[in-house]
PDB file of C-alpha atoms in Angstrom:
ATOM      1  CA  UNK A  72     115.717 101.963 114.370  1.00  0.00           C
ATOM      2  CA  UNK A  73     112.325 100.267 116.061  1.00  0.00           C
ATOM      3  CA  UNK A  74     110.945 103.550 115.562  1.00  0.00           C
ATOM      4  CA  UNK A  75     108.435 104.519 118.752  1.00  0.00           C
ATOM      5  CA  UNK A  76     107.274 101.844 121.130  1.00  0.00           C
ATOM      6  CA  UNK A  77     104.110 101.651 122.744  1.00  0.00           C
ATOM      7  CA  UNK A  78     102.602  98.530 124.382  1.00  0.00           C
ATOM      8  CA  UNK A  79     100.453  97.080 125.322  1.00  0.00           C
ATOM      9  CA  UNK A  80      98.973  97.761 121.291  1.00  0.00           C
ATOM     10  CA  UNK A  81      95.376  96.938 123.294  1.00  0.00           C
ATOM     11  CA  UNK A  82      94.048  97.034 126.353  1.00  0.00           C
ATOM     12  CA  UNK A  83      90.841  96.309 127.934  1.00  0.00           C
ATOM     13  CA  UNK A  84      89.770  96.939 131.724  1.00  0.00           C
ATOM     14  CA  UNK A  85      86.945  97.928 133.736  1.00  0.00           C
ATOM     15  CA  UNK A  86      86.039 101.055 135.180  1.00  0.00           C
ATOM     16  CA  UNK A  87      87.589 101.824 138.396  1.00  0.00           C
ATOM     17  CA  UNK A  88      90.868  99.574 137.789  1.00  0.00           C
ATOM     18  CA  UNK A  89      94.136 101.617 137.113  1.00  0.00           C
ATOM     19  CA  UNK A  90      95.591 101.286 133.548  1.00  0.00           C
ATOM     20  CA  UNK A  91      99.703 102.060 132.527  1.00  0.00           C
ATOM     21  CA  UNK A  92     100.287 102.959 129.188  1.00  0.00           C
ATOM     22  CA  UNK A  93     103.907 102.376 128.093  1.00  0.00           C
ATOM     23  CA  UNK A  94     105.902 104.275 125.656  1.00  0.00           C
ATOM     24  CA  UNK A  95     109.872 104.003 124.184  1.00  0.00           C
ATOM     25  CA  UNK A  96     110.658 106.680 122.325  1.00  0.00           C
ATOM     26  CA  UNK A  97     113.333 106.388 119.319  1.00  0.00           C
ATOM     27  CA  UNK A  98     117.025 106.681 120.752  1.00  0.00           C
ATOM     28  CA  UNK A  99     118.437 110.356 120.254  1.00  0.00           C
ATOM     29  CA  UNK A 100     115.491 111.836 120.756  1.00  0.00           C
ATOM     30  CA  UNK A 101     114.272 114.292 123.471  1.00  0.00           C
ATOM     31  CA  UNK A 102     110.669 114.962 123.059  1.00  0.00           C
ATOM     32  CA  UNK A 103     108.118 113.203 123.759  1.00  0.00           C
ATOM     33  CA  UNK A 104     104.386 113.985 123.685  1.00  0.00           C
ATOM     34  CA  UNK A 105     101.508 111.716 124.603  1.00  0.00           C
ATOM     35  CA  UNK A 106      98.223 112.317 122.130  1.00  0.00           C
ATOM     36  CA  UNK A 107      94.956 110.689 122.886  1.00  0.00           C
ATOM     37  CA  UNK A 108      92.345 110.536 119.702  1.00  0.00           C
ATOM     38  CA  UNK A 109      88.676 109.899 119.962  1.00  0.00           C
ATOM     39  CA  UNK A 110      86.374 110.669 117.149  1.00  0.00           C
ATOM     40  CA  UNK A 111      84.678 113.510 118.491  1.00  0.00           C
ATOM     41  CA  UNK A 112      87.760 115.538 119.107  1.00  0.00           C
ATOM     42  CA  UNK A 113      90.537 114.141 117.049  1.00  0.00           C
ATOM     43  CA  UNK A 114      93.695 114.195 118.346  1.00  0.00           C
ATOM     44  CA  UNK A 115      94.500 115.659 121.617  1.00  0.00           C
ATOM     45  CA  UNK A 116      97.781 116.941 123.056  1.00  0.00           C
ATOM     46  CA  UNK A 117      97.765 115.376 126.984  1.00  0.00           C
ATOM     47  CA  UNK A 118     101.550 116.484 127.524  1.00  0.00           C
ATOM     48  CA  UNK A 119     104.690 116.628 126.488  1.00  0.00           C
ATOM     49  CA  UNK A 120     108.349 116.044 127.717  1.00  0.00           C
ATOM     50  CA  UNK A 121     111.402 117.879 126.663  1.00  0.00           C
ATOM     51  CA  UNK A 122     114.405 116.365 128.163  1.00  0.00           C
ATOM     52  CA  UNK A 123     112.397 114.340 130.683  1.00  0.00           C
ATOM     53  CA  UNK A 124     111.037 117.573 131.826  1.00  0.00           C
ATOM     54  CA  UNK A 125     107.129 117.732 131.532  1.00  0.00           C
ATOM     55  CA  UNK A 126     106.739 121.049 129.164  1.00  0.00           C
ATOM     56  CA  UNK A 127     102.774 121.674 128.997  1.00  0.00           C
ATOM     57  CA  UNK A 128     100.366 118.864 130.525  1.00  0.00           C
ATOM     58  CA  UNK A 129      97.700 121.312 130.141  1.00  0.00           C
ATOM     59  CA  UNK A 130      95.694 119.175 127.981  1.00  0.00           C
ATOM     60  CA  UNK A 131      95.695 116.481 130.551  1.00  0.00           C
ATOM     61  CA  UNK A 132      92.100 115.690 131.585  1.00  0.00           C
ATOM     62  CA  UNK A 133      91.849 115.877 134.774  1.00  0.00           C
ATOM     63  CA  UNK A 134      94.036 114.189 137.822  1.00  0.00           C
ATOM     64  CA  UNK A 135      93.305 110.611 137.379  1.00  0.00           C
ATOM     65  CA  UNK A 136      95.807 110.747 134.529  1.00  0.00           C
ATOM     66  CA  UNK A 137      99.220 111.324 135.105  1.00  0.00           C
ATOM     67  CA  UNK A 138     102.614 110.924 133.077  1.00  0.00           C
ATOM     68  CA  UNK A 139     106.281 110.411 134.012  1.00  0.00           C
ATOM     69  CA  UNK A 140     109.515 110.260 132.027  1.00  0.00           C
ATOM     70  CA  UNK A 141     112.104 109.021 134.623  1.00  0.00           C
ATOM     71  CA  UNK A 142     114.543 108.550 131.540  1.00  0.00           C
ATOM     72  CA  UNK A 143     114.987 109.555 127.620  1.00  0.00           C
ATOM     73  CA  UNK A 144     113.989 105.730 127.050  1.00  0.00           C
ATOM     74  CA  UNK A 145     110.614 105.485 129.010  1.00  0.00           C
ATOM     75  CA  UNK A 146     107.420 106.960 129.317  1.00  0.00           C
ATOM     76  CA  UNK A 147     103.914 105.869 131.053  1.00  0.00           C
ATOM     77  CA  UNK A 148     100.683 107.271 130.938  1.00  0.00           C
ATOM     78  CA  UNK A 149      98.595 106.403 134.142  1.00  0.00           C
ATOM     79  CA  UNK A 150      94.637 106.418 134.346  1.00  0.00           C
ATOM     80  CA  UNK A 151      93.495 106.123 137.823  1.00  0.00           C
ATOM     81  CA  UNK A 152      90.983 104.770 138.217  1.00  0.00           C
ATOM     82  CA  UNK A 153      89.397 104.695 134.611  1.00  0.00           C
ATOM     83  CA  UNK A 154      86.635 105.190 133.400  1.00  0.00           C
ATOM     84  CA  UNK A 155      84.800 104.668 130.294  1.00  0.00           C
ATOM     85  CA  UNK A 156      85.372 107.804 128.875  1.00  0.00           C
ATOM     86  CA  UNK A 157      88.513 107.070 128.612  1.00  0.00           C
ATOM     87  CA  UNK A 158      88.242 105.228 125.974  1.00  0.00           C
ATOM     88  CA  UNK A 159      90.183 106.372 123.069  1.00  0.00           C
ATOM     89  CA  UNK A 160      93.487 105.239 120.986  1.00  0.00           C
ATOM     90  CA  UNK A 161      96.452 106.930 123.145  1.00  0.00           C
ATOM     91  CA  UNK A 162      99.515 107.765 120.637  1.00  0.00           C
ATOM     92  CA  UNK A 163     102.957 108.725 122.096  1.00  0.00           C
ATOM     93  CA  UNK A 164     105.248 110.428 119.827  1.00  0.00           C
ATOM     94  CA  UNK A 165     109.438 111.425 119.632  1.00  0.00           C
ATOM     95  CA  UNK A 166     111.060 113.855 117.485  1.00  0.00           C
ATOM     96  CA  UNK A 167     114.129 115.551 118.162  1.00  0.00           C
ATOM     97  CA  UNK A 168     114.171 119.021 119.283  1.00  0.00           C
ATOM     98  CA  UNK A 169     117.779 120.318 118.203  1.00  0.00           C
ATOM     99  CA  UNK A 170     116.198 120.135 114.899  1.00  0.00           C
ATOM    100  CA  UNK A 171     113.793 122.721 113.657  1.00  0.00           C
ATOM    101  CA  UNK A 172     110.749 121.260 111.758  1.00  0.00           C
ATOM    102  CA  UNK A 173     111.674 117.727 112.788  1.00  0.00           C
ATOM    103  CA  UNK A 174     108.976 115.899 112.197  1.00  0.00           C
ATOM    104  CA  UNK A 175     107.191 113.951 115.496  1.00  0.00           C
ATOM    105  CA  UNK A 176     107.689 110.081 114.879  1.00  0.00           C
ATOM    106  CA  UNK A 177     104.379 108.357 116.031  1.00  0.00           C
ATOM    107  CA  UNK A 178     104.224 104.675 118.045  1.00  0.00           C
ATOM    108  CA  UNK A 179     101.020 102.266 116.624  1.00  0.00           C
ATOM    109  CA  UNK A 180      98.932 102.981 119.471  1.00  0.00           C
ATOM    110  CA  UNK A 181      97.467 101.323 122.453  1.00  0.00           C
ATOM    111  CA  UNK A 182      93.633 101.252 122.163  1.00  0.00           C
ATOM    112  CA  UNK A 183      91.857 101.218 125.108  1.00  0.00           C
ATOM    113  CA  UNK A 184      88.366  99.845 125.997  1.00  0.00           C
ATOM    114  CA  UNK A 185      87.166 100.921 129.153  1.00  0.00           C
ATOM    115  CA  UNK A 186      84.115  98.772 130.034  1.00  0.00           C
TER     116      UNK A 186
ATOM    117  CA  UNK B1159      91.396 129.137 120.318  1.00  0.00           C
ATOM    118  CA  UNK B1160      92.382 125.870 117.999  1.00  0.00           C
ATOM    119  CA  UNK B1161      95.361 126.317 116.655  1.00  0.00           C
ATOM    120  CA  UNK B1162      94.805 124.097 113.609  1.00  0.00           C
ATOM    121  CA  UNK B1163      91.474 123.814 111.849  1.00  0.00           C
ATOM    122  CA  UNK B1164      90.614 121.394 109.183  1.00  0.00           C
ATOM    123  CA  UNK B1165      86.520 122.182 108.122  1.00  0.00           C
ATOM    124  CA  UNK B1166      86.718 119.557 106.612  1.00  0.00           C
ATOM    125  CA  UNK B1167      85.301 116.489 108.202  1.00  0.00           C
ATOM    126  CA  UNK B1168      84.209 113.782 105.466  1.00  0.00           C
ATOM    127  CA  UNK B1169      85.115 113.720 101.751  1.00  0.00           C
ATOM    128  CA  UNK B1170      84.519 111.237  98.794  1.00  0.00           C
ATOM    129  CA  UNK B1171      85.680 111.374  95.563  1.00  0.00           C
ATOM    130  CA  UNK B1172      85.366 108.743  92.686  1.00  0.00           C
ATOM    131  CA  UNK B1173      89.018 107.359  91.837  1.00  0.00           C
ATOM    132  CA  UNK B1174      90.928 109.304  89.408  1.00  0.00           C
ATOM    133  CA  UNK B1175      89.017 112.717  90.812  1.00  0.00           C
ATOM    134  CA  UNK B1176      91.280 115.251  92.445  1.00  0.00           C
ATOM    135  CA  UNK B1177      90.838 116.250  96.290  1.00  0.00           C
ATOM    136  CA  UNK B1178      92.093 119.155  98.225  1.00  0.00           C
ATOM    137  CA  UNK B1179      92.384 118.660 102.116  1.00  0.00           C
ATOM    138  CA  UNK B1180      92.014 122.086 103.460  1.00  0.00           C
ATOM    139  CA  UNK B1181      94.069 123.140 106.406  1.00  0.00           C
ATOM    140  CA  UNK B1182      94.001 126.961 107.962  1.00  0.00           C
ATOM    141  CA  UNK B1183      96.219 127.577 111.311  1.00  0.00           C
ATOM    142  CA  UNK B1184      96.508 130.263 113.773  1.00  0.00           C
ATOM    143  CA  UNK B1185     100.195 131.173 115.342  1.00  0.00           C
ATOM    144  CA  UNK B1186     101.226 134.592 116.325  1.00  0.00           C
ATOM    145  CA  UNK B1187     105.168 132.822 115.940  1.00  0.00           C
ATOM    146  CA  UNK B1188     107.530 134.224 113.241  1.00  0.00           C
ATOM    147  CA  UNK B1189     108.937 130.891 112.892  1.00  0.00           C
ATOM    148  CA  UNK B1190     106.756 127.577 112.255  1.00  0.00           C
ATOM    149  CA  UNK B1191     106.620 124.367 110.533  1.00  0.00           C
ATOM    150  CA  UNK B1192     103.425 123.092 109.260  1.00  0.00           C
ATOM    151  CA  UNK B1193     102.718 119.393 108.324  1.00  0.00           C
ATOM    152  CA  UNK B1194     100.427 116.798 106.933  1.00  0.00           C
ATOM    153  CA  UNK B1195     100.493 113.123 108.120  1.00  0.00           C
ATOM    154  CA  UNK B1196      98.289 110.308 107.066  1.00  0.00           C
ATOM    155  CA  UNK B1197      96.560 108.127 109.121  1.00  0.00           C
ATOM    156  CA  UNK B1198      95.349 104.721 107.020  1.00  0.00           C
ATOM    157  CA  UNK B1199      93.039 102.286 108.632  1.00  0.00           C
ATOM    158  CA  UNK B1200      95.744 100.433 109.683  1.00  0.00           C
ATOM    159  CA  UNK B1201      95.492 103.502 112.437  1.00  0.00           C
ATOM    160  CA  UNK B1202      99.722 104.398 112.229  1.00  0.00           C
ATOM    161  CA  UNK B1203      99.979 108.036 111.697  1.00  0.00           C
ATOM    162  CA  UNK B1204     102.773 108.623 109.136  1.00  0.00           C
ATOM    163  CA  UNK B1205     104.288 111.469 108.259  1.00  0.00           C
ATOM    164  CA  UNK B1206     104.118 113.015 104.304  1.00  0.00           C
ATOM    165  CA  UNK B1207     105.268 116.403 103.781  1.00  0.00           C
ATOM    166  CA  UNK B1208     106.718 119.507 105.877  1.00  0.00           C
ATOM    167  CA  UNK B1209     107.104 123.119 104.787  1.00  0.00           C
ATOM    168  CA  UNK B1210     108.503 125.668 106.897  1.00  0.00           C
ATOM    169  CA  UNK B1211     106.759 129.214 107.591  1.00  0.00           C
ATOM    170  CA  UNK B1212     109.803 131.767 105.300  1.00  0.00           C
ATOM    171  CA  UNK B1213     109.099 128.944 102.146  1.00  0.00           C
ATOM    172  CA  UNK B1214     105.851 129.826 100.741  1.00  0.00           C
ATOM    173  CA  UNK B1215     107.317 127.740  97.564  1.00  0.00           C
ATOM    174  CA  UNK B1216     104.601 125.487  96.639  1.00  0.00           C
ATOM    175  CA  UNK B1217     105.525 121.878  95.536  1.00  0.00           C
ATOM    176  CA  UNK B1218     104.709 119.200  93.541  1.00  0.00           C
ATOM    177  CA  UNK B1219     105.364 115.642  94.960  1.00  0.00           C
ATOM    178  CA  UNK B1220     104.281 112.361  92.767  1.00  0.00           C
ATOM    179  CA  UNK B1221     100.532 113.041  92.801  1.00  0.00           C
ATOM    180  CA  UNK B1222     101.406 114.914  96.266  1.00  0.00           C
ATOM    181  CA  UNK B1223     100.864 118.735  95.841  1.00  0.00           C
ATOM    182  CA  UNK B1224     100.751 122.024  98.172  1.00  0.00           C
ATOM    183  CA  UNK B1225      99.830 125.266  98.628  1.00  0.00           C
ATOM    184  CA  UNK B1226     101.165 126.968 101.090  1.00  0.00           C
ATOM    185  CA  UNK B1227      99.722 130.873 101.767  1.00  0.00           C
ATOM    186  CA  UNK B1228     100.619 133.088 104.773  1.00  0.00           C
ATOM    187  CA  UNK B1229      98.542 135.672 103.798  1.00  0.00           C
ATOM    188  CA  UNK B1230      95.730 133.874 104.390  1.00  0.00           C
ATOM    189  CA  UNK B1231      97.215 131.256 106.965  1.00  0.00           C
ATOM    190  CA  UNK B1232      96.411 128.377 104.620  1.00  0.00           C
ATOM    191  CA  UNK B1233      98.335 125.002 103.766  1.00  0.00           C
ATOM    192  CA  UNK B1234      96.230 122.899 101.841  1.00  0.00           C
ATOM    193  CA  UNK B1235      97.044 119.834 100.227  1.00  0.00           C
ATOM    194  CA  UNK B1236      96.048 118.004  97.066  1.00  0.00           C
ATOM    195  CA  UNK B1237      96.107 114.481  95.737  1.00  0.00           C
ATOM    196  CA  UNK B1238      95.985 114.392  92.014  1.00  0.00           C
ATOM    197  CA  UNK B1239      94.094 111.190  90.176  1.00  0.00           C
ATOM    198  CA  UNK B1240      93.475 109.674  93.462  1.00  0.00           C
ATOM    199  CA  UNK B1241      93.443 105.962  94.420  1.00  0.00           C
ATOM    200  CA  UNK B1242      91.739 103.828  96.683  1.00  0.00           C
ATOM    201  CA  UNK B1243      94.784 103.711  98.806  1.00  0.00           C
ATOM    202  CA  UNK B1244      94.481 106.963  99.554  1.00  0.00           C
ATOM    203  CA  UNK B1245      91.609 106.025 101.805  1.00  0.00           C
ATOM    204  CA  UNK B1246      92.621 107.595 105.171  1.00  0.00           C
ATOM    205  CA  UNK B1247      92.414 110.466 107.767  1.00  0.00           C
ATOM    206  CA  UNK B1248      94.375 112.715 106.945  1.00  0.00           C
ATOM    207  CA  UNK B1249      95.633 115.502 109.346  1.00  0.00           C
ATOM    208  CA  UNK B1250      97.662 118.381 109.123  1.00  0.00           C
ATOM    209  CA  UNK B1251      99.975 119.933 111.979  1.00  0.00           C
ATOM    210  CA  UNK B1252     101.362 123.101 113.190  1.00  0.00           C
ATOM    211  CA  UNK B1253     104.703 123.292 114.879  1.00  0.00           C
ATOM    212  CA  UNK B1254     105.882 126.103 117.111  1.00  0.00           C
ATOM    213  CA  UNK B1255     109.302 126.706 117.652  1.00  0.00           C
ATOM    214  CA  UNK B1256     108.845 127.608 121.721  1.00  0.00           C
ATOM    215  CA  UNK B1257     111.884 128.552 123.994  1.00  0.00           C
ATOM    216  CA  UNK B1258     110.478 125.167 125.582  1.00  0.00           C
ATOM    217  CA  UNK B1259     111.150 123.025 122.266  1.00  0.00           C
ATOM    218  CA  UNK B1260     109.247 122.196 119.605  1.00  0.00           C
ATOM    219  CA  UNK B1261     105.037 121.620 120.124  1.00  0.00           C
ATOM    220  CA  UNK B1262     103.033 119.652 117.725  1.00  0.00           C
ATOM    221  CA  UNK B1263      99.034 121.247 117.098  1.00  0.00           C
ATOM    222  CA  UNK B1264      96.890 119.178 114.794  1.00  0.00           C
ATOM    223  CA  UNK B1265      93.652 119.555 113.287  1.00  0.00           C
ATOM    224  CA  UNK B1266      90.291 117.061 114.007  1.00  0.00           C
ATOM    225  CA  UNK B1267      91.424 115.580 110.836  1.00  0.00           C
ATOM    226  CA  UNK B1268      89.615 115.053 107.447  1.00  0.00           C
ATOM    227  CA  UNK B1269      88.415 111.735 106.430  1.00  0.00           C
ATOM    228  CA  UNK B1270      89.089 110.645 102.619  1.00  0.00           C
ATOM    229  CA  UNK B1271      87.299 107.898 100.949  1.00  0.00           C
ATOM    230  CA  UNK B1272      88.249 107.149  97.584  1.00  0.00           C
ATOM    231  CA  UNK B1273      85.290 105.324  95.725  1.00  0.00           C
ATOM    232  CA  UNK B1274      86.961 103.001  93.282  1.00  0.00           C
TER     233      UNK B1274
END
């Protein structure tokens, strides 16, 4: 298995532009949670899918991001428009809920520069 | 309320030292899973060890080792005669088994240099 996929790996735009954020989770799985990780508060829980269904986006900032899962295979993470607080490393992770204590399998990142 | 707190922050330690990573978590669930994954400056975060919440067992793993307390809501974790490849962040992770699936918590992290 690929394991998690999440392109682009980096991205750099400037304020005010919109920015998609791209995510394939491994096959078979049916959660999916989107983590953003910044050094002065670690990593963050934005929100999190269970069968395509958005569970808890509670720890999404505020609405200029937004997330959809219009299939197990596919996930995006929009900022609109962006700013340059925004700049962090975004992580999207899968693990598989019918499992107890699965662990969550984490993509490489996209790192985004907001200038 | 954070669900996972790791004090924490920095440590060093001269190579061959051993380190504890401190971890202390907060769930008012029954059932849990509690984690540690590393995160080398490669920036991947990769999983290492998983104990669930009725297995207070501690375990010994290579030069891997934890202890796992519910009494005081602790799972710490220790690297014996460390090496400079254990140079990472390393973060630990609580897991609630919700009727809405499985949700990951982790801790700010704690930052390991090993000084050869």
């Amino acid at each position: 298995d690929a394991g998690v996929i999440q392109s682009p790996r980096h991205e750099v735009t400037e304020m005010g532009q919109e920015v998609t954020l791209r995510c394939k989770p491994i096959s078979g799985h049916n959660s999916l949670f989107w983590y953003r990780q910044t050094m002065m508060r670690g990593l963050e829980l934005l929100i999190y899918f269970n069968n395509n269904v958005p569970i808890d986006d509670s720890g999404m900032p505020e609405d200029r991001f937004s997330a959809k899962m219009p299939n197990a295979s596919f996930s995006t993470l929009k900022i609109q428009p962006s700013e340059p607080r925004d700049s962090a490393v975004y992580f999207c992770a899968s693990s598989f809920e019918g499992l107890p204590g699965t662990e969550a399998f984490f993509g490489q990142g996209t790192r985004l520069t907001v200038v | 309320a954070q669900k996972v707190t790791q004090a924490q922050t920095e440590i060093s330690v001269v190579e061959k030292e051993d380190v504890t990573l401190d971890c202390v978590y907060e769930t008012r669930d029954t059932t849990y899973y509690l984690f540690w994954y590393k995160q080398p400056p490669s920036g991947e975060l990769v999983f290492l060890i998983r104990r669930n919440s009725f297995d207070e067992q501690n375990e010994i793993s290579g030069r891997y080792s934890w202890n796992f307390q519910k009494s005081t809501s602790s799972f710490n974790f220790t690297i014996t005669a460390s090496q400079v490849v254990d140079s990472a962040v390393y973060f630990c992770a609580l897991s609630e088994v919700a009727n809405t699936g499985n949700q990951f918590y982790f801790g700010t992290g704690t930052s390991l240099t090993v000084i050869p």
